[in-house]
GROMACS .gro file of N, CA and C in nm:
model
  309
    1UNK      N    1  -0.325  -0.040  -0.931
    1UNK     CA    2  -0.316  -0.079  -0.791
    1UNK      C    3  -0.425  -0.144  -0.779
    2UNK      N    4  -0.439  -0.197  -0.827
    2UNK     CA    5  -0.584  -0.325  -0.852
    2UNK      C    6  -0.710  -0.246  -0.867
    3UNK      N    7  -0.755  -0.133  -1.010
    3UNK     CA    8  -0.846  -0.087  -0.924
    3UNK      C    9  -0.946  -0.254  -1.117
    4UNK      N   10  -1.134  -0.183  -1.111
    4UNK     CA   11  -1.106  -0.248  -1.193
    4UNK      C   12  -1.201  -0.197  -1.283
    5UNK      N   13  -1.178  -0.233  -1.410
    5UNK     CA   14  -1.328  -0.190  -1.542
    5UNK      C   15  -1.420  -0.280  -1.577
    6UNK      N   16  -1.496  -0.150  -1.618
    6UNK     CA   17  -1.642  -0.221  -1.596
    6UNK      C   18  -1.726  -0.132  -1.698
    7UNK      N   19  -1.850  -0.179  -1.730
    7UNK     CA   20  -1.912  -0.109  -1.833
    7UNK      C   21  -1.959   0.034  -1.786
    8UNK      N   22  -1.947   0.109  -1.812
    8UNK     CA   23  -2.078   0.228  -1.775
    8UNK      C   24  -2.177   0.211  -1.687
    9UNK      N   25  -2.278   0.153  -1.784
    9UNK     CA   26  -2.393   0.144  -1.729
    9UNK      C   27  -2.379   0.108  -1.594
   10UNK      N   28  -2.328   0.042  -1.531
   10UNK     CA   29  -2.247  -0.060  -1.395
   10UNK      C   30  -2.161   0.018  -1.324
   11UNK      N   31  -2.225   0.132  -1.351
   11UNK     CA   32  -2.104   0.292  -1.249
   11UNK      C   33  -2.200   0.262  -1.097
   12UNK      N   34  -2.081   0.267  -0.944
   12UNK     CA   35  -2.140   0.329  -0.886
   12UNK      C   36  -2.138   0.484  -0.889
   13UNK      N   37  -2.148   0.559  -0.736
   13UNK     CA   38  -2.160   0.677  -0.700
   13UNK      C   39  -1.995   0.658  -0.697
   14UNK      N   40  -1.940   0.594  -0.647
   14UNK     CA   41  -1.798   0.640  -0.614
   14UNK      C   42  -1.654   0.563  -0.730
   15UNK      N   43  -1.777   0.548  -0.858
   15UNK     CA   44  -1.636   0.422  -0.959
   15UNK      C   45  -1.618   0.580  -1.052
   16UNK      N   46  -1.503   0.601  -1.149
   16UNK     CA   47  -1.480   0.711  -1.254
   16UNK      C   48  -1.579   0.630  -1.384
   17UNK      N   49  -1.609   0.692  -1.427
   17UNK     CA   50  -1.631   0.712  -1.596
   17UNK      C   51  -1.639   0.751  -1.688
   18UNK      N   52  -1.463   0.698  -1.749
   18UNK     CA   53  -1.401   0.748  -1.889
   18UNK      C   54  -1.529   0.774  -1.997
   19UNK      N   55  -1.566   0.923  -2.064
   19UNK     CA   56  -1.542   0.965  -2.130
   19UNK      C   57  -1.474   0.980  -2.263
   20UNK      N   58  -1.504   0.939  -2.401
   20UNK     CA   59  -1.397   0.926  -2.534
   20UNK      C   60  -1.519   1.012  -2.633
   21UNK      N   61  -1.475   1.132  -2.621
   21UNK     CA   62  -1.584   1.180  -2.765
   21UNK      C   63  -1.672   1.215  -2.773
   22UNK      N   64  -1.736   1.238  -2.608
   22UNK     CA   65  -1.880   1.256  -2.544
   22UNK      C   66  -1.940   1.131  -2.552
   23UNK      N   67  -1.912   1.013  -2.497
   23UNK     CA   68  -1.993   0.897  -2.539
   23UNK      C   69  -1.877   0.860  -2.380
   24UNK      N   70  -1.952   0.750  -2.281
   24UNK     CA   71  -1.923   0.706  -2.174
   24UNK      C   72  -1.854   0.611  -2.207
   25UNK      N   73  -1.736   0.509  -2.233
   25UNK     CA   74  -1.681   0.434  -2.237
   25UNK      C   75  -1.675   0.327  -2.159
   26UNK      N   76  -1.560   0.365  -2.029
   26UNK     CA   77  -1.586   0.254  -1.944
   26UNK      C   78  -1.604   0.335  -1.817
   27UNK      N   79  -1.623   0.234  -1.687
   27UNK     CA   80  -1.582   0.299  -1.588
   27UNK      C   81  -1.491   0.224  -1.494
   28UNK      N   82  -1.427   0.319  -1.400
   28UNK     CA   83  -1.335   0.266  -1.345
   28UNK      C   84  -1.390   0.212  -1.122
   29UNK      N   85  -1.348   0.118  -1.135
   29UNK     CA   86  -1.423   0.098  -0.976
   29UNK      C   87  -1.236   0.098  -0.919
   30UNK      N   88  -1.207   0.190  -0.868
   30UNK     CA   89  -1.094   0.218  -0.771
   30UNK      C   90  -1.125   0.108  -0.624
   31UNK      N   91  -1.007   0.078  -0.590
   31UNK     CA   92  -1.023  -0.026  -0.436
   31UNK      C   93  -1.033   0.059  -0.315
   32UNK      N   94  -1.064   0.001  -0.187
   32UNK     CA   95  -1.062   0.055  -0.076
   32UNK      C   96  -0.870   0.071  -0.087
   33UNK      N   97  -0.862   0.155   0.003
   33UNK     CA   98  -0.689   0.210   0.061
   33UNK      C   99  -0.642   0.069   0.064
   34UNK      N  100  -0.717   0.003   0.245
   34UNK     CA  101  -0.641  -0.167   0.242
   34UNK      C  102  -0.615  -0.164   0.166
   35UNK      N  103  -0.697  -0.203   0.047
   35UNK     CA  104  -0.704  -0.311  -0.074
   35UNK      C  105  -0.549  -0.301  -0.106
   36UNK      N  106  -0.508  -0.156  -0.169
   36UNK     CA  107  -0.412  -0.069  -0.193
   36UNK      C  108  -0.266  -0.093  -0.179
   37UNK      N  109  -0.301  -0.162   0.009
   37UNK     CA  110  -0.197  -0.121   0.060
   37UNK      C  111  -0.152  -0.260   0.002
   38UNK      N  112  -0.240  -0.394   0.022
   38UNK     CA  113  -0.171  -0.538  -0.011
   38UNK      C  114  -0.138  -0.524  -0.088
   39UNK      N  115  -0.225  -0.439  -0.203
   39UNK     CA  116  -0.095  -0.448  -0.363
   39UNK      C  117  -0.030  -0.428  -0.293
   40UNK      N  118  -0.034  -0.284  -0.322
   40UNK     CA  119   0.151  -0.228  -0.257
   40UNK      C  120   0.227  -0.296  -0.207
   41UNK      N  121   0.236  -0.399  -0.129
   41UNK     CA  122   0.319  -0.501  -0.053
   41UNK      C  123   0.378  -0.614  -0.075
   42UNK      N  124   0.266  -0.654  -0.159
   42UNK     CA  125   0.260  -0.766  -0.318
   42UNK      C  126   0.358  -0.807  -0.394
   43UNK      N  127   0.391  -0.669  -0.434
   43UNK     CA  128   0.420  -0.568  -0.526
   43UNK      C  129   0.571  -0.573  -0.555
   44UNK      N  130   0.610  -0.517  -0.335
   44UNK     CA  131   0.743  -0.518  -0.294
   44UNK      C  132   0.817  -0.580  -0.299
   45UNK      N  133   0.699  -0.736  -0.246
   45UNK     CA  134   0.754  -0.854  -0.232
   45UNK      C  135   0.817  -0.899  -0.388
   46UNK      N  136   0.711  -0.907  -0.527
   46UNK     CA  137   0.764  -0.897  -0.647
   46UNK      C  138   0.889  -0.890  -0.633
   47UNK      N  139   0.922  -0.706  -0.580
   47UNK     CA  140   1.060  -0.698  -0.673
   47UNK      C  141   1.173  -0.717  -0.598
   48UNK      N  142   1.129  -0.753  -0.494
   48UNK     CA  143   1.264  -0.764  -0.455
   48UNK      C  144   1.274  -0.942  -0.422
   49UNK      N  145   1.156  -1.000  -0.471
   49UNK     CA  146   1.211  -1.123  -0.486
   49UNK      C  147   1.234  -1.254  -0.393
   50UNK      N  148   1.199  -1.230  -0.275
   50UNK     CA  149   1.178  -1.275  -0.119
   50UNK      C  150   1.032  -1.186  -0.059
   51UNK      N  151   0.970  -1.325   0.051
   51UNK     CA  152   0.936  -1.228   0.143
   51UNK      C  153   0.937  -1.071   0.226
   52UNK      N  154   0.918  -1.029   0.206
   52UNK     CA  155   0.983  -0.878   0.371
   52UNK      C  156   0.949  -0.962   0.416
   53UNK      N  157   0.925  -1.030   0.523
   53UNK     CA  158   0.985  -1.068   0.638
   53UNK      C  159   1.051  -1.177   0.658
   54UNK      N  160   1.191  -1.196   0.536
   54UNK     CA  161   1.323  -1.248   0.467
   54UNK      C  162   1.426  -1.157   0.454
   55UNK      N  163   1.356  -1.054   0.468
   55UNK     CA  164   1.534  -0.904   0.458
   55UNK      C  165   1.535  -0.878   0.629
   56UNK      N  166   1.653  -0.749   0.541
   56UNK     CA  167   1.761  -0.716   0.679
   56UNK      C  168   1.695  -0.656   0.769
   57UNK      N  169   1.697  -0.566   0.881
   57UNK     CA  170   1.699  -0.499   0.886
   57UNK      C  171   1.643  -0.380   0.827
   58UNK      N  172   1.758  -0.368   0.783
   58UNK     CA  173   1.864  -0.213   0.707
   58UNK      C  174   1.653  -0.159   0.591
   59UNK      N  175   1.685  -0.329   0.526
   59UNK     CA  176   1.608  -0.326   0.397
   59UNK      C  177   1.452  -0.289   0.470
   60UNK      N  178   1.464  -0.367   0.565
   60UNK     CA  179   1.284  -0.355   0.594
   60UNK      C  180   1.288  -0.156   0.669
   61UNK      N  181   1.290  -0.118   0.772
   61UNK     CA  182   1.395   0.021   0.759
   61UNK      C  183   1.307   0.115   0.626
   62UNK      N  184   1.385   0.051   0.495
   62UNK     CA  185   1.383   0.124   0.397
   62UNK      C  186   1.174   0.104   0.311
   63UNK      N  187   1.117  -0.026   0.325
   63UNK     CA  188   1.052  -0.065   0.308
   63UNK      C  189   1.002   0.057   0.371
   64UNK      N  190   0.975   0.098   0.543
   64UNK     CA  191   0.884   0.114   0.605
   64UNK      C  192   0.855   0.268   0.559
   65UNK      N  193   1.051   0.343   0.483
   65UNK     CA  194   1.040   0.412   0.432
   65UNK      C  195   0.919   0.468   0.325
   66UNK      N  196   0.976   0.419   0.215
   66UNK     CA  197   0.851   0.385   0.149
   66UNK      C  198   0.730   0.365   0.144
   67UNK      N  199   0.665   0.304   0.180
   67UNK     CA  200   0.514   0.326   0.260
   67UNK      C  201   0.477   0.385   0.369
   68UNK      N  202   0.519   0.441   0.416
   68UNK     CA  203   0.505   0.607   0.476
   68UNK      C  204   0.517   0.709   0.395
   69UNK      N  205   0.630   0.684   0.297
   69UNK     CA  206   0.585   0.830   0.169
   69UNK      C  207   0.464   0.794   0.079
   70UNK      N  208   0.446   0.663   0.104
   70UNK     CA  209   0.277   0.659  -0.004
   70UNK      C  210   0.188   0.685   0.069
   71UNK      N  211   0.158   0.704   0.214
   71UNK     CA  212   0.019   0.661   0.347
   71UNK      C  213   0.014   0.588   0.360
   72UNK      N  214   0.081   0.504   0.324
   72UNK     CA  215   0.005   0.378   0.425
   72UNK      C  216  -0.007   0.381   0.513
   73UNK      N  217   0.065   0.472   0.584
   73UNK     CA  218   0.005   0.418   0.770
   73UNK      C  219  -0.072   0.501   0.774
   74UNK      N  220  -0.194   0.610   0.634
   74UNK     CA  221  -0.323   0.624   0.642
   74UNK      C  222  -0.397   0.599   0.688
   75UNK      N  223  -0.440   0.458   0.641
   75UNK     CA  224  -0.485   0.366   0.586
   75UNK      C  225  -0.493   0.323   0.749
   76UNK      N  226  -0.675   0.292   0.812
   76UNK     CA  227  -0.693   0.216   0.927
   76UNK      C  228  -0.621   0.049   0.911
   77UNK      N  229  -0.542   0.024   1.059
   77UNK     CA  230  -0.483  -0.078   1.026
   77UNK      C  231  -0.313  -0.099   0.961
   78UNK      N  232  -0.312  -0.019   0.906
   78UNK     CA  233  -0.248  -0.003   0.834
   78UNK      C  234  -0.079   0.003   0.892
   79UNK      N  235  -0.023  -0.032   0.954
   79UNK     CA  236   0.106   0.023   1.107
   79UNK      C  237   0.044  -0.192   1.087
   80UNK      N  238  -0.030  -0.236   1.163
   80UNK     CA  239  -0.071  -0.386   1.160
   80UNK      C  240  -0.088  -0.456   1.071
   81UNK      N  241  -0.105  -0.420   0.889
   81UNK     CA  242  -0.011  -0.540   0.807
   81UNK      C  243   0.062  -0.476   0.744
   82UNK      N  244   0.174  -0.394   0.773
   82UNK     CA  245   0.299  -0.366   0.716
   82UNK      C  246   0.353  -0.481   0.863
   83UNK      N  247   0.323  -0.396   0.924
   83UNK     CA  248   0.407  -0.528   1.043
   83UNK      C  249   0.431  -0.615   1.058
   84UNK      N  250   0.247  -0.734   0.997
   84UNK     CA  251   0.265  -0.857   0.941
   84UNK      C  252   0.294  -0.896   0.817
   85UNK      N  253   0.294  -0.836   0.722
   85UNK     CA  254   0.403  -0.834   0.602
   85UNK      C  255   0.553  -0.854   0.679
   86UNK      N  256   0.651  -0.748   0.755
   86UNK     CA  257   0.754  -0.791   0.765
   86UNK      C  258   0.830  -0.838   0.876
   87UNK      N  259   0.708  -0.940   0.946
   87UNK     CA  260   0.760  -1.009   0.985
   87UNK      C  261   0.805  -0.937   1.183
   88UNK      N  262   0.717  -0.841   1.183
   88UNK     CA  263   0.755  -0.751   1.315
   88UNK      C  264   0.644  -0.713   1.405
   89UNK      N  265   0.723  -0.654   1.515
   89UNK     CA  266   0.580  -0.644   1.578
   89UNK      C  267   0.532  -0.462   1.522
   90UNK      N  268   0.379  -0.427   1.579
   90UNK     CA  269   0.362  -0.270   1.534
   90UNK      C  270   0.477  -0.234   1.615
   91UNK      N  271   0.509  -0.220   1.711
   91UNK     CA  272   0.603  -0.160   1.806
   91UNK      C  273   0.757  -0.136   1.673
   92UNK      N  274   0.800  -0.241   1.633
   92UNK     CA  275   0.899  -0.193   1.583
   92UNK      C  276   0.925  -0.109   1.459
   93UNK      N  277   0.731  -0.069   1.397
   93UNK     CA  278   0.726  -0.047   1.247
   93UNK      C  279   0.707   0.091   1.363
   94UNK      N  280   0.667   0.060   1.444
   94UNK     CA  281   0.636   0.261   1.494
   94UNK      C  282   0.791   0.324   1.550
   95UNK      N  283   0.870   0.195   1.560
   95UNK     CA  284   1.032   0.312   1.587
   95UNK      C  285   1.058   0.321   1.440
   96UNK      N  286   1.069   0.230   1.350
   96UNK     CA  287   1.155   0.261   1.244
   96UNK      C  288   1.088   0.385   1.191
   97UNK      N  289   0.920   0.454   1.212
   97UNK     CA  290   0.902   0.561   1.158
   97UNK      C  291   0.912   0.699   1.229
   98UNK      N  292   0.935   0.629   1.368
   98UNK     CA  293   1.018   0.811   1.445
   98UNK      C  294   1.174   0.766   1.451
   99UNK      N  295   1.254   0.659   1.383
   99UNK     CA  296   1.394   0.713   1.375
   99UNK      C  297   1.397   0.754   1.230
  100UNK      N  298   1.261   0.739   1.159
  100UNK     CA  299   1.338   0.818   1.018
  100UNK      C  300   1.318   0.967   1.062
  101UNK      N  301   1.185   1.044   1.148
  101UNK     CA  302   1.157   1.154   1.198
  101UNK      C  303   1.267   1.161   1.263
  102UNK      N  304   1.319   1.192   1.301
  102UNK     CA  305   1.480   1.188   1.426
  102UNK      C  306   1.557   1.242   1.308
  103UNK      N  307   1.587   1.191   1.224
  103UNK     CA  308   1.704   1.240   1.144
  103UNK      C  309   1.719   1.297   1.075
   0.00000   0.00000   0.00000
């Protein structure tokens, strides 16, 4: 989901350094959560073979359900990012989220 491999000596305090048989081999820089959301949305578009904005309402609701399960809406501006990708308003995304909670 957008991680980056680095030499261990270039690792920062938030990077994960992996060791093999006692020696540091590689560092992994994990993306920020907001970057991960962009990667998730792009992967969903690739899987569906078309822009998420071109999906019908039912498919968009399914996308919102999947994204909610993956924690997409805990990211700052997550609702706005998803709404833009789906070509709907923030209000519509909130409606999809509330509809899911009512069932």
